[in-house]
């Protein structure tokens, strides 16, 4: 009983990002701890942990849909990832699967400075 209550509370934290062609995409930011020691240059800029954008895809169609999304969002260029969604729910909530949130407030870099900027720059395409 306690587990179902906990699961239901977690469901309430999802925010709708996009809805198209029978597919709803929800997001939830979350801290992610790296499993291995990162590259020393990366550690200096993002530390040993980072934020991820957990994604939940709900495909209400009877057939597969394809989605393409940003793995790391920058203002100038993005690393894109494609995924085939079977009917039902697909959850990307592991550090290596979910998009990485990098917010950097240094002058003249390519990263957003706020989460709202990150969401605006986040690319997400749903295809048949």
mmCIF file of C-alpha atoms in Angstrom:
data_model
loop_
_atom_site.group_PDB
_atom_site.id
_atom_site.type_symbol
_atom_site.label_atom_id
_atom_site.label_comp_id
_atom_site.label_asym_id
_atom_site.label_seq_id
_atom_site.Cartn_x
_atom_site.Cartn_y
_atom_site.Cartn_z
ATOM 1 C CA UNK A 1 0.000 0.000 0.000
ATOM 2 C CA UNK A 2 2.774 2.441 0.896
ATOM 3 C CA UNK A 3 4.567 1.747 -2.402
ATOM 4 C CA UNK A 4 1.514 2.656 -4.505
ATOM 5 C CA UNK A 5 1.090 5.927 -2.588
ATOM 6 C CA UNK A 6 4.748 6.777 -3.177
ATOM 7 C CA UNK A 7 4.442 5.931 -6.877
ATOM 8 C CA UNK A 8 1.307 8.053 -7.238
ATOM 9 C CA UNK A 9 3.034 11.042 -5.610
ATOM 10 C CA UNK A 10 5.910 10.683 -8.057
ATOM 11 C CA UNK A 11 3.454 10.682 -10.988
ATOM 12 C CA UNK A 12 2.160 14.068 -9.852
ATOM 13 C CA UNK A 13 5.599 15.656 -10.366
ATOM 14 C CA UNK A 14 5.661 15.191 -14.167
ATOM 15 C CA UNK A 15 5.162 18.266 -16.378
ATOM 16 C CA UNK A 16 3.765 18.024 -19.893
ATOM 17 C CA UNK A 17 6.409 19.109 -22.419
ATOM 18 C CA UNK A 18 4.758 18.276 -25.742
ATOM 19 C CA UNK A 19 1.745 16.462 -27.159
ATOM 20 C CA UNK A 20 1.489 15.422 -30.791
ATOM 21 C CA UNK A 21 0.026 12.584 -32.860
ATOM 22 C CA UNK A 22 -1.195 10.565 -29.858
ATOM 23 C CA UNK A 23 2.108 10.891 -27.988
ATOM 24 C CA UNK A 24 2.494 12.869 -24.759
ATOM 25 C CA UNK A 25 5.957 13.725 -23.485
ATOM 26 C CA UNK A 26 6.430 14.639 -19.820
ATOM 27 C CA UNK A 27 9.603 15.792 -18.071
ATOM 28 C CA UNK A 28 11.014 15.937 -14.580
ATOM 29 C CA UNK A 29 14.427 17.417 -13.668
ATOM 30 C CA UNK A 30 16.485 15.346 -11.264
ATOM 31 C CA UNK A 31 20.007 15.277 -9.829
ATOM 32 C CA UNK A 32 22.136 12.453 -11.159
ATOM 33 C CA UNK A 33 25.247 11.048 -9.525
ATOM 34 C CA UNK A 34 27.955 9.830 -11.884
ATOM 35 C CA UNK A 35 28.916 6.193 -11.467
ATOM 36 C CA UNK A 36 32.518 6.761 -12.564
ATOM 37 C CA UNK A 37 35.064 9.510 -12.112
ATOM 38 C CA UNK A 38 34.461 11.965 -14.959
ATOM 39 C CA UNK A 39 37.027 13.515 -17.245
ATOM 40 C CA UNK A 40 39.016 16.061 -15.129
ATOM 41 C CA UNK A 41 38.014 18.928 -17.443
ATOM 42 C CA UNK A 42 34.358 17.943 -17.177
ATOM 43 C CA UNK A 43 34.621 17.608 -13.396
ATOM 44 C CA UNK A 44 35.868 21.185 -13.193
ATOM 45 C CA UNK A 45 32.804 22.520 -15.031
ATOM 46 C CA UNK A 46 29.958 20.211 -13.974
ATOM 47 C CA UNK A 47 31.242 18.433 -10.891
ATOM 48 C CA UNK A 48 30.822 14.728 -10.159
ATOM 49 C CA UNK A 49 27.049 14.934 -10.413
ATOM 50 C CA UNK A 50 24.760 16.706 -12.848
ATOM 51 C CA UNK A 51 21.095 17.337 -13.537
ATOM 52 C CA UNK A 52 19.130 15.179 -15.946
ATOM 53 C CA UNK A 53 15.818 15.704 -17.629
ATOM 54 C CA UNK A 54 13.880 12.510 -16.970
ATOM 55 C CA UNK A 55 11.458 11.898 -19.829
ATOM 56 C CA UNK A 56 8.213 9.946 -19.842
ATOM 57 C CA UNK A 57 6.672 9.163 -23.241
ATOM 58 C CA UNK A 58 3.065 7.966 -23.378
ATOM 59 C CA UNK A 59 2.201 6.519 -26.791
ATOM 60 C CA UNK A 60 -1.585 6.037 -27.009
ATOM 61 C CA UNK A 61 -1.381 4.819 -30.617
ATOM 62 C CA UNK A 62 -1.662 1.165 -31.582
ATOM 63 C CA UNK A 63 1.623 1.367 -33.521
ATOM 64 C CA UNK A 64 5.184 2.498 -32.817
ATOM 65 C CA UNK A 65 6.201 6.150 -33.040
ATOM 66 C CA UNK A 66 9.696 7.590 -33.396
ATOM 67 C CA UNK A 67 11.016 10.523 -31.379
ATOM 68 C CA UNK A 68 14.230 12.500 -31.679
ATOM 69 C CA UNK A 69 15.459 14.646 -28.804
ATOM 70 C CA UNK A 70 18.482 16.602 -27.564
ATOM 71 C CA UNK A 71 20.870 14.651 -25.314
ATOM 72 C CA UNK A 72 22.829 17.780 -24.342
ATOM 73 C CA UNK A 73 21.234 21.140 -25.054
ATOM 74 C CA UNK A 74 23.346 24.013 -26.271
ATOM 75 C CA UNK A 75 22.237 27.229 -27.918
ATOM 76 C CA UNK A 76 24.268 26.571 -31.086
ATOM 77 C CA UNK A 77 24.258 22.802 -31.653
ATOM 78 C CA UNK A 78 22.728 19.706 -30.115
ATOM 79 C CA UNK A 79 23.647 16.044 -29.802
ATOM 80 C CA UNK A 80 20.461 14.299 -30.975
ATOM 81 C CA UNK A 81 19.188 10.862 -29.960
ATOM 82 C CA UNK A 82 16.401 8.833 -31.634
ATOM 83 C CA UNK A 83 14.100 6.379 -29.919
ATOM 84 C CA UNK A 84 11.314 4.070 -31.130
ATOM 85 C CA UNK A 85 8.272 4.131 -28.840
ATOM 86 C CA UNK A 86 6.058 1.061 -28.589
ATOM 87 C CA UNK A 87 2.420 1.622 -27.574
ATOM 88 C CA UNK A 88 2.168 2.348 -23.843
ATOM 89 C CA UNK A 89 4.652 4.170 -21.608
ATOM 90 C CA UNK A 90 8.409 4.491 -22.039
ATOM 91 C CA UNK A 91 10.471 6.022 -19.235
ATOM 92 C CA UNK A 92 13.995 7.436 -19.569
ATOM 93 C CA UNK A 93 15.160 7.971 -16.008
ATOM 94 C CA UNK A 94 18.719 6.631 -15.872
ATOM 95 C CA UNK A 95 21.696 9.002 -15.985
ATOM 96 C CA UNK A 96 23.074 7.604 -19.239
ATOM 97 C CA UNK A 97 19.685 7.505 -21.029
ATOM 98 C CA UNK A 98 18.157 10.843 -20.080
ATOM 99 C CA UNK A 99 19.240 14.197 -21.527
ATOM 100 C CA UNK A 100 21.908 16.008 -19.532
ATOM 101 C CA UNK A 101 21.121 19.474 -18.230
ATOM 102 C CA UNK A 102 24.136 21.754 -18.400
ATOM 103 C CA UNK A 103 23.542 25.323 -17.242
ATOM 104 C CA UNK A 104 26.567 27.559 -17.496
ATOM 105 C CA UNK A 105 26.623 31.248 -16.702
ATOM 106 C CA UNK A 106 30.047 31.991 -18.185
ATOM 107 C CA UNK A 107 30.244 34.661 -20.850
ATOM 108 C CA UNK A 108 30.139 33.615 -24.523
ATOM 109 C CA UNK A 109 29.549 29.895 -23.999
ATOM 110 C CA UNK A 110 26.895 27.842 -25.786
ATOM 111 C CA UNK A 111 24.970 26.589 -22.766
ATOM 112 C CA UNK A 112 21.709 28.056 -21.413
ATOM 113 C CA UNK A 113 21.886 30.001 -18.152
ATOM 114 C CA UNK A 114 18.544 28.942 -16.668
ATOM 115 C CA UNK A 115 16.284 25.899 -16.721
ATOM 116 C CA UNK A 116 13.613 27.844 -18.643
ATOM 117 C CA UNK A 117 16.229 28.616 -21.335
ATOM 118 C CA UNK A 118 17.174 24.920 -21.405
ATOM 119 C CA UNK A 119 13.548 23.877 -22.007
ATOM 120 C CA UNK A 120 13.172 26.466 -24.800
ATOM 121 C CA UNK A 121 16.312 25.142 -26.525
ATOM 122 C CA UNK A 122 15.378 21.463 -25.990
ATOM 123 C CA UNK A 123 14.638 19.849 -29.344
ATOM 124 C CA UNK A 124 11.953 17.182 -29.489
ATOM 125 C CA UNK A 125 10.410 15.787 -32.681
ATOM 126 C CA UNK A 126 7.687 13.124 -32.813
ATOM 127 C CA UNK A 127 7.390 11.180 -36.077
ATOM 128 C CA UNK A 128 4.988 8.512 -37.358
#
